[in-house]
GROMACS .gro file of C-alpha atoms in nm:
model
  120
    1MET     CA    1   6.278   9.937   7.405
    2TYR     CA    2   6.528   9.669   7.291
    3GLY     CA    3   6.809   9.927   7.285
    4ARG     CA    4   6.737  10.032   7.646
    5LEU     CA    5   6.747   9.671   7.762
    6LEU     CA    6   7.072   9.621   7.581
    7LEU     CA    7   7.226   9.933   7.736
    8ILE     CA    8   7.108   9.823   8.092
    9GLY     CA    9   7.257   9.483   8.040
   10ALA     CA   10   7.595   9.631   7.924
   11VAL     CA   11   7.607   9.853   8.234
   12LEU     CA   12   7.530   9.560   8.469
   13VAL     CA   13   7.797   9.342   8.315
   14SER     CA   14   8.064   9.614   8.324
   15ALA     CA   15   7.969   9.694   8.687
   16GLY     CA   16   8.012   9.327   8.777
   17CYS     CA   17   8.349   9.309   8.603
   18ALA     CA   18   8.471   9.621   8.783
   19ALA     CA   19   8.369   9.473   9.122
   20ALA     CA   20   8.545   9.149   9.044
   21SER     CA   21   8.874   9.322   8.945
   22GLN     CA   22   8.881   9.528   9.265
   23SER     CA   23   8.867   9.220   9.483
   24GLU     CA   24   9.190   9.078   9.336
   25GLY     CA   25   9.409   9.305   9.563
   26PRO     CA   26   9.705   9.510   9.481
   27ARG     CA   27   9.971   9.368   9.248
   28SER     CA   28  10.332   9.402   9.340
   29ASN     CA   29  10.565   9.619   9.131
   30PRO     CA   30  10.824   9.396   8.966
   31ASP     CA   31  11.084   9.676   8.991
   32LEU     CA   32  11.024   9.759   9.359
   33ILE     CA   33  11.054   9.565   9.693
   34THR     CA   34  10.897   9.746   9.981
   35GLN     CA   35  10.960   9.717  10.353
   36ALA     CA   36  10.623   9.535  10.390
   37GLU     CA   37  10.733   9.273  10.146
   38ILE     CA   38  11.072   9.237  10.318
   39GLN     CA   39  10.902   9.177  10.658
   40GLY     CA   40  10.707   8.894  10.500
   41THR     CA   41  11.019   8.696  10.436
   42SER     CA   42  11.255   8.528  10.667
   43ALA     CA   43  11.561   8.661  10.490
   44ALA     CA   44  11.865   8.757  10.681
   45ASN     CA   45  12.028   9.008  10.431
   46ALA     CA   46  11.943   9.212  10.123
   47LEU     CA   47  12.080   8.944   9.885
   48ASP     CA   48  11.852   8.682  10.041
   49VAL     CA   49  11.552   8.922   9.997
   50ILE     CA   50  11.619   8.971   9.624
   51ARG     CA   51  11.680   8.601   9.565
   52ARG     CA   52  11.345   8.513   9.733
   53LEU     CA   53  11.128   8.800   9.592
   54ARG     CA   54  11.290   8.924   9.266
   55PRO     CA   55  11.557   8.672   9.147
   56MET     CA   56  11.546   8.809   8.796
   57TRP     CA   57  11.724   9.123   8.924
   58LEU     CA   58  12.044   8.927   8.975
   59ARG     CA   59  12.042   8.778   8.630
   60VAL     CA   60  12.374   8.837   8.456
   61ARG     CA   61  12.313   8.972   8.108
   62SER     CA   62  12.461   8.833   7.789
   63ARG     CA   63  12.796   9.013   7.813
   64GLY     CA   64  12.852   8.907   8.171
   65ASP     CA   65  12.727   9.239   8.306
   66ALA     CA   66  12.585   9.212   8.650
   67PRO     CA   67  12.366   9.486   8.785
   68VAL     CA   68  12.546   9.775   8.975
   69VAL     CA   69  12.446   9.814   9.330
   70TYR     CA   70  12.384  10.147   9.500
   71VAL     CA   71  12.328  10.170   9.879
   72ASP     CA   72  12.190  10.505   9.990
   73GLY     CA   73  12.318  10.663   9.681
   74THR     CA   74  12.676  10.518   9.699
   75ARG     CA   75  12.795  10.288   9.436
   76ARG     CA   76  12.929   9.950   9.564
   77VAL     CA   77  13.179   9.727   9.406
   78ASP     CA   78  12.951   9.439   9.326
   79ALA     CA   79  12.640   9.243   9.433
   80ASN     CA   80  12.835   9.084   9.718
   81ALA     CA   81  12.781   9.415   9.908
   82LEU     CA   82  12.424   9.301   9.950
   83VAL     CA   83  12.520   9.023  10.195
   84VAL     CA   84  12.642   9.267  10.460
   85ILE     CA   85  12.317   9.462  10.463
   86ALA     CA   86  12.068   9.321  10.724
   87ALA     CA   87  11.719   9.279  10.582
   88GLU     CA   88  11.555   9.449  10.868
   89LEU     CA   89  11.752   9.775  10.790
   90VAL     CA   90  11.621   9.799  10.429
   91LEU     CA   91  11.337  10.037  10.367
   92GLU     CA   92  11.307   9.990   9.987
   93MET     CA   93  11.484   9.822   9.695
   94ARG     CA   94  11.438   9.930   9.338
   95HIS     CA   95  11.556   9.779   9.008
   96LEU     CA   96  11.655  10.009   8.714
   97SER     CA   97  11.693   9.872   8.360
   98ALA     CA   98  12.013   9.928   8.185
   99SER     CA   99  11.878  10.228   7.990
  100ASP     CA  100  11.730  10.386   8.298
  101ALA     CA  101  12.043  10.325   8.505
  102THR     CA  102  12.263  10.473   8.220
  103THR     CA  103  12.035  10.780   8.206
  104ARG     CA  104  12.058  10.841   8.571
  105PHE     CA  105  12.411  10.743   8.659
  106GLY     CA  106  12.602  10.743   8.330
  107THR     CA  107  12.778  10.470   8.137
  108GLY     CA  108  12.874  10.127   8.283
  109HIS     CA  109  12.531   9.999   8.370
  110ARG     CA  110  12.476   9.741   8.097
  111GLY     CA  111  12.336   9.506   8.362
  112GLY     CA  112  12.107   9.769   8.513
  113ALA     CA  113  12.117   9.879   8.873
  114ILE     CA  114  11.974   9.781   9.207
  115LEU     CA  115  11.911  10.083   9.441
  116ILE     CA  116  11.878  10.021   9.805
  117VAL     CA  117  11.754  10.275  10.070
  118THR     CA  118  11.824  10.182  10.433
  119ARG     CA  119  11.753  10.329  10.770
  120ARG     CA  120  12.060  10.525  10.833
   0.00000   0.00000   0.00000
């Protein structure tokens, strides 16, 4: 009898915890900025969006390696290319770590990469 009560109590406690965790809402991905997030800002360009939502993406690494920027699959010279991209044209931005960027694009990505997909 005591075992059944203990089991029922455990089930009720776990059900309560599950309901509480579902009400927290979705958590944002630290390596992705979606169009919905961008619309929630008053940013004028892609650089402003990143500065407001994910400033760590722009951090220069220990050797002075800034992230490499790719816009619609094309490599850009530096992060200043983000200034000329209007925020309302961006569909998605994604950050790749140095190892992921090197695996995908080859060497020269010690600072990682920022991938931007726009409405073409």
